[in-house]
Short mmCIF file of C-alpha atoms and ligand atoms in Angstrom, two decimals:
data_model
loop_
_atom_site.label_atom_id
_atom_site.label_comp_id
_atom_site.label_asym_id
_atom_site.label_seq_id
_atom_site.Cartn_x
_atom_site.Cartn_y
_atom_site.Cartn_z
CA MET A 1 8.63 -28.27 4.88
CA SER A 2 11.39 -26.41 6.61
CA LYS A 3 10.90 -23.01 8.24
CA ILE A 4 9.92 -19.64 6.81
CA PHE A 5 12.99 -18.15 5.15
CA TYR A 6 12.71 -14.37 4.76
CA LYS A 7 14.40 -13.11 1.62
CA SER A 8 16.35 -9.93 0.99
CA SER A 9 15.68 -7.95 -2.18
CA GLU A 10 18.90 -9.47 -3.63
CA ASP A 11 17.57 -12.94 -2.86
CA ILE A 12 14.27 -12.08 -4.53
CA GLU A 13 16.09 -10.97 -7.70
CA LYS A 14 17.84 -14.35 -7.76
CA ILE A 15 14.53 -16.16 -7.29
CA ARG A 16 13.16 -14.06 -10.15
CA GLU A 17 15.99 -15.35 -12.37
CA SER A 18 15.27 -18.95 -11.35
CA SER A 19 11.55 -18.45 -11.88
CA LEU A 20 12.03 -16.88 -15.30
CA LEU A 21 14.21 -19.84 -16.31
CA VAL A 22 11.29 -22.06 -15.27
CA SER A 23 8.92 -19.92 -17.34
CA LYS A 24 11.20 -20.08 -20.38
CA SER A 25 11.58 -23.84 -19.93
CA LEU A 26 7.77 -24.13 -19.94
CA ALA A 27 7.77 -22.04 -23.13
CA GLU A 28 10.12 -24.64 -24.67
CA VAL A 29 7.58 -27.26 -23.64
CA ALA A 30 4.86 -25.11 -25.24
CA LYS A 31 6.82 -25.04 -28.53
CA ASN A 32 7.08 -28.81 -28.62
CA ILE A 33 3.87 -30.05 -27.03
CA GLY A 34 1.11 -31.41 -29.27
CA GLU A 35 -0.59 -34.45 -30.71
CA GLY A 36 1.80 -37.33 -31.37
CA VAL A 37 4.46 -36.17 -28.89
CA LYS A 38 5.58 -38.49 -26.08
CA THR A 39 5.61 -36.83 -22.68
CA ILE A 40 9.12 -38.20 -22.02
CA GLN A 41 10.34 -36.08 -24.98
CA LEU A 42 9.08 -32.94 -23.23
CA ASN A 43 10.98 -33.93 -20.11
CA LYS A 44 14.21 -34.24 -22.12
CA ILE A 45 13.67 -30.90 -23.87
CA ALA A 46 13.08 -29.08 -20.58
CA GLU A 47 15.99 -30.74 -18.82
CA GLU A 48 18.40 -29.81 -21.62
CA PHE A 49 17.07 -26.26 -21.75
CA ILE A 50 17.49 -25.83 -17.99
CA ARG A 51 21.06 -27.16 -18.04
CA ASP A 52 21.99 -25.14 -21.15
CA HIS A 53 21.01 -22.02 -19.19
CA GLY A 54 23.12 -22.83 -16.16
CA GLY A 55 20.33 -24.27 -14.03
CA THR A 56 19.67 -27.60 -12.38
CA PRO A 57 16.28 -29.32 -12.61
CA ALA A 58 14.89 -28.98 -9.09
CA PHE A 59 12.53 -31.95 -9.22
CA LEU A 60 15.04 -34.53 -10.47
CA ASN A 61 15.94 -36.73 -7.48
CA TYR A 62 13.85 -34.57 -5.11
CA ASN A 63 12.81 -37.15 -2.51
CA GLY A 64 13.61 -39.67 -5.24
CA PHE A 65 11.41 -38.15 -7.97
CA PRO A 66 12.91 -39.61 -11.18
CA TYR A 67 12.27 -36.81 -13.74
CA SER A 68 12.87 -33.10 -14.35
CA LEU A 69 9.21 -32.31 -15.02
CA CYS A 70 5.98 -33.49 -13.46
CA ILE A 71 3.61 -34.20 -16.35
CA SER A 72 0.03 -34.94 -15.33
CA LEU A 73 -2.54 -35.93 -17.96
CA ASN A 74 -6.29 -35.40 -17.90
CA ASP A 75 -7.56 -36.91 -14.62
CA GLN A 76 -4.08 -36.73 -13.10
CA VAL A 77 -3.82 -33.81 -10.69
CA VAL A 78 -0.07 -33.43 -10.12
CA HIS A 79 3.25 -35.32 -9.84
CA GLY A 80 2.67 -37.50 -12.91
CA PHE A 81 5.66 -39.21 -14.54
CA PRO A 82 6.78 -38.32 -18.05
CA SER A 83 6.46 -41.52 -20.08
CA GLU A 84 6.10 -43.15 -23.50
CA TYR A 85 2.49 -41.94 -23.54
CA VAL A 86 1.69 -40.27 -26.87
CA ILE A 87 -0.31 -37.07 -26.41
CA LYS A 88 -3.59 -37.10 -28.30
CA ASP A 89 -6.24 -34.66 -29.43
CA GLY A 90 -8.50 -33.62 -26.56
CA ASP A 91 -5.93 -34.23 -23.80
CA ILE A 92 -5.01 -31.67 -21.19
CA VAL A 93 -1.41 -31.83 -20.00
CA SER A 94 -0.32 -30.19 -16.74
CA VAL A 95 3.40 -29.49 -16.72
CA ASP A 96 5.12 -28.50 -13.49
CA CYS A 97 8.73 -27.32 -13.57
CA GLY A 98 11.26 -26.25 -10.95
CA VAL A 99 14.85 -25.09 -11.26
CA ILE A 100 17.77 -24.21 -9.06
CA LEU A 101 19.84 -21.32 -10.37
CA ASN A 102 22.50 -19.56 -8.28
CA GLU A 103 21.30 -21.64 -5.33
CA PHE A 104 17.74 -20.31 -5.47
CA PHE A 105 14.60 -22.17 -6.49
CA GLY A 106 11.79 -21.19 -8.84
CA ASP A 107 8.57 -23.18 -9.34
CA SER A 108 5.74 -22.79 -11.86
CA ALA A 109 3.15 -24.91 -13.64
CA TYR A 110 0.81 -24.61 -16.62
CA THR A 111 -1.97 -26.79 -18.02
CA PHE A 112 -1.93 -27.09 -21.82
CA PRO A 113 -5.08 -28.00 -23.79
CA ILE A 114 -4.30 -30.14 -26.87
CA GLY A 115 -6.47 -29.70 -29.95
CA ASN A 116 -10.20 -30.01 -29.39
CA VAL A 117 -10.79 -30.14 -25.65
CA ASP A 118 -14.37 -30.46 -24.39
CA PRO A 119 -15.99 -27.17 -23.30
CA GLU A 120 -16.36 -28.16 -19.62
CA THR A 121 -12.62 -28.86 -19.39
CA MET A 122 -11.80 -25.61 -21.22
CA LYS A 123 -13.89 -23.83 -18.61
CA LEU A 124 -11.95 -25.65 -15.88
CA LEU A 125 -8.66 -24.35 -17.31
CA LYS A 126 -9.99 -20.80 -17.52
CA VAL A 127 -11.41 -20.85 -13.99
CA THR A 128 -8.26 -22.43 -12.50
CA LYS A 129 -6.10 -19.70 -14.05
CA GLU A 130 -8.54 -17.10 -12.73
CA CYS A 131 -8.23 -18.71 -9.28
CA LEU A 132 -4.46 -18.24 -9.48
CA ASN A 133 -4.82 -14.59 -10.49
CA LEU A 134 -7.34 -13.88 -7.73
CA ALA A 135 -5.04 -15.53 -5.19
CA VAL A 136 -2.07 -13.49 -6.41
CA GLU A 137 -4.11 -10.33 -5.75
CA LYS A 138 -4.30 -11.38 -2.09
CA ALA A 139 -0.56 -12.08 -1.82
CA VAL A 140 0.20 -8.71 -0.25
CA VAL A 141 1.29 -7.38 3.13
CA GLY A 142 -1.68 -7.23 5.51
CA MET A 143 -3.34 -10.35 4.15
CA ARG A 144 -3.05 -13.85 5.58
CA VAL A 145 -2.57 -17.28 4.05
CA GLY A 146 -6.29 -17.91 4.59
CA ASP A 147 -7.17 -14.95 2.36
CA VAL A 148 -5.17 -16.50 -0.48
CA GLY A 149 -6.83 -19.88 -0.02
CA TYR A 150 -10.28 -18.35 0.29
CA ALA A 151 -9.83 -16.52 -3.03
CA VAL A 152 -9.09 -19.82 -4.80
CA GLN A 153 -11.81 -21.84 -3.10
CA GLU A 154 -14.55 -19.27 -3.49
CA HIS A 155 -14.00 -18.85 -7.23
CA ALA A 156 -13.58 -22.57 -7.95
CA GLU A 157 -16.61 -23.69 -5.96
CA LYS A 158 -18.78 -20.89 -7.32
CA ASN A 159 -18.12 -22.43 -10.73
CA GLY A 160 -19.04 -25.91 -9.51
CA PHE A 161 -15.50 -27.28 -9.39
CA GLY A 162 -13.72 -29.29 -6.66
CA VAL A 163 -10.72 -27.88 -4.78
CA VAL A 164 -7.94 -30.36 -4.03
CA LYS A 165 -7.13 -30.16 -0.32
CA GLU A 166 -4.48 -32.87 0.10
CA LEU A 167 -1.81 -30.85 -1.74
CA VAL A 168 -0.90 -27.24 -1.11
CA GLY A 169 1.24 -24.32 -2.25
CA HIS A 170 4.30 -23.43 -0.20
CA GLY A 171 7.10 -21.05 0.58
CA VAL A 172 9.88 -21.33 -2.00
CA GLY A 173 13.32 -19.94 -2.76
CA VAL A 174 16.02 -21.26 -0.46
CA LYS A 175 14.43 -24.69 -0.70
CA LEU A 176 11.81 -26.11 -3.04
CA HIS A 177 9.28 -26.46 -0.23
CA GLU A 178 9.41 -24.10 2.72
CA LYS A 179 6.85 -22.84 5.18
CA PRO A 180 4.25 -21.54 5.11
CA GLU A 181 1.89 -24.03 3.55
CA VAL A 182 -0.47 -22.22 1.17
CA PRO A 183 -3.69 -24.25 0.88
CA ASN A 184 -6.18 -23.62 -1.92
CA TYR A 185 -8.94 -23.26 0.64
CA GLY A 186 -9.33 -21.27 3.82
CA LYS A 187 -11.09 -18.68 5.87
CA ARG A 188 -10.59 -14.99 5.29
CA GLY A 189 -8.38 -13.36 7.92
CA SER A 190 -7.02 -16.70 9.16
CA GLY A 191 -3.58 -18.26 9.13
CA ILE A 192 -0.06 -16.89 8.95
CA LYS A 193 0.35 -13.18 8.18
CA LEU A 194 1.95 -12.38 4.86
CA GLU A 195 4.99 -10.17 5.23
CA GLU A 196 7.55 -8.56 3.00
CA GLY A 197 10.44 -10.96 2.38
CA MET A 198 8.18 -13.98 2.00
CA VAL A 199 8.13 -15.76 -1.35
CA ILE A 200 5.38 -18.31 -1.95
CA ALA A 201 4.32 -20.69 -4.69
CA ILE A 202 0.58 -20.32 -5.26
CA GLU A 203 -0.76 -23.34 -7.10
CA PRO A 204 -4.47 -24.03 -7.40
CA MET A 205 -5.23 -27.67 -8.26
CA ILE A 206 -8.87 -27.73 -9.32
CA ASN A 207 -10.99 -30.70 -10.36
CA ALA A 208 -13.82 -30.61 -12.89
CA GLY A 209 -15.84 -32.87 -10.61
CA LYS A 210 -15.40 -33.98 -7.01
CA ALA A 211 -12.55 -32.67 -4.86
CA GLY A 212 -11.32 -36.14 -3.88
CA VAL A 213 -7.98 -37.51 -5.06
CA LYS A 214 -6.17 -40.81 -4.93
CA PHE A 215 -2.48 -41.49 -4.54
CA TRP A 216 -0.93 -44.03 -6.89
CA GLU A 217 1.29 -46.92 -5.90
CA ASP A 218 4.18 -45.36 -7.86
CA GLY A 219 4.48 -43.14 -4.76
CA TRP A 220 3.93 -39.93 -6.75
CA THR A 221 1.06 -39.65 -9.20
CA VAL A 222 -2.13 -38.10 -7.85
CA SER A 223 -5.39 -38.39 -9.81
CA THR A 224 -9.04 -37.55 -9.31
CA VAL A 225 -11.26 -40.12 -7.61
CA ASP A 226 -14.08 -39.62 -10.12
CA LYS A 227 -11.74 -39.74 -13.17
CA LYS A 228 -12.83 -36.27 -14.28
CA THR A 229 -10.16 -33.81 -15.42
CA SER A 230 -7.99 -31.64 -13.18
CA ALA A 231 -6.06 -28.44 -13.87
CA HIS A 232 -3.00 -26.87 -12.25
CA TYR A 233 -1.44 -23.43 -12.65
CA GLU A 234 1.35 -22.12 -10.43
CA HIS A 235 3.35 -18.94 -9.94
CA THR A 236 6.24 -18.08 -7.66
CA VAL A 237 5.25 -14.80 -5.99
CA ALA A 238 7.04 -12.32 -3.71
CA ILE A 239 4.85 -10.69 -1.05
CA LYS A 240 4.88 -6.90 -1.36
CA ARG A 241 2.97 -3.92 -0.08
CA GLY A 242 0.06 -3.00 -2.35
CA LYS A 243 0.70 -5.46 -5.18
CA ALA A 244 2.35 -8.88 -5.32
CA ASP A 245 5.50 -9.28 -7.38
CA VAL A 246 4.94 -12.30 -9.63
CA LEU A 247 8.41 -13.71 -10.25
CA SER A 248 7.46 -16.39 -12.78
CA SER A 249 5.57 -15.47 -15.95
CA PHE A 250 3.15 -17.10 -18.39
CA GLU A 251 3.98 -14.53 -21.08
CA TYR A 252 6.66 -16.67 -22.75
CA ILE A 253 4.33 -19.67 -22.85
CA GLU A 254 1.34 -17.76 -24.12
CA GLU A 255 3.36 -15.96 -26.78
CA VAL A 256 4.36 -19.40 -28.14
CA LEU A 257 0.80 -20.72 -27.95
CA LYS A 258 -0.54 -17.66 -29.78
CA GLN A 259 1.94 -18.19 -32.61
CA LYS A 260 1.00 -21.88 -32.88
CA ASP A 261 -2.71 -21.05 -33.25
MG1 MG B 301 5.43 -26.68 -9.06
MG1 MG B 302 5.02 -25.88 -6.07
#
């Protein structure tokens, strides 16, 4: 992580454009994801979509990461590799996407249920998205990073789920990962003060079972220790007075999913 970069309102508009390109790229993934699709195909679709819209995939070659998307299946938490794996009924597929557009970064992630997913995992997806929304409500001037983390942790644990602690949200915009770190756990009123001009990626990673994770020898993939499922939703958010400004959007994705139903 570098330092905290404070953004002007012009910068924030550029980060909004980057973030919306991420959101629209995830909507392209939504159009194409389903049973019988290889995850590497989704990577190609997103990469082409990003480039066709003047962006650069932010993850490709980031610290040597070899793909444009992180695609994490079932018990994988984050940073999974797109592959020849063929998506099947009952899978959940977490897709994380980042772009650089006009020199600014956007970052967002969504977990897609495929076909008939078991009820406990469907509850995990619902609760993880609720955790994100509750955290976004705290992303306002006067709150601290610990208030954001507390909101996630409290809601996840109340529902009996495990909060991943080894990986955290982050400042974003000038770089992919800036300060401050934004953990998905914390104490109310603790940590760095949120101020106007800060843009952060809030990204709860919540496990159906135990909180523990393991790191794979590929240097990237993270999965749950107990092999139970894990969900991940992420927004890029500008800190404001009164109400956070969510720069990415799930509307494009969810519009596609509704039409596919
Ligand atoms: Mg991300
Ligand atoms: Mg992120």
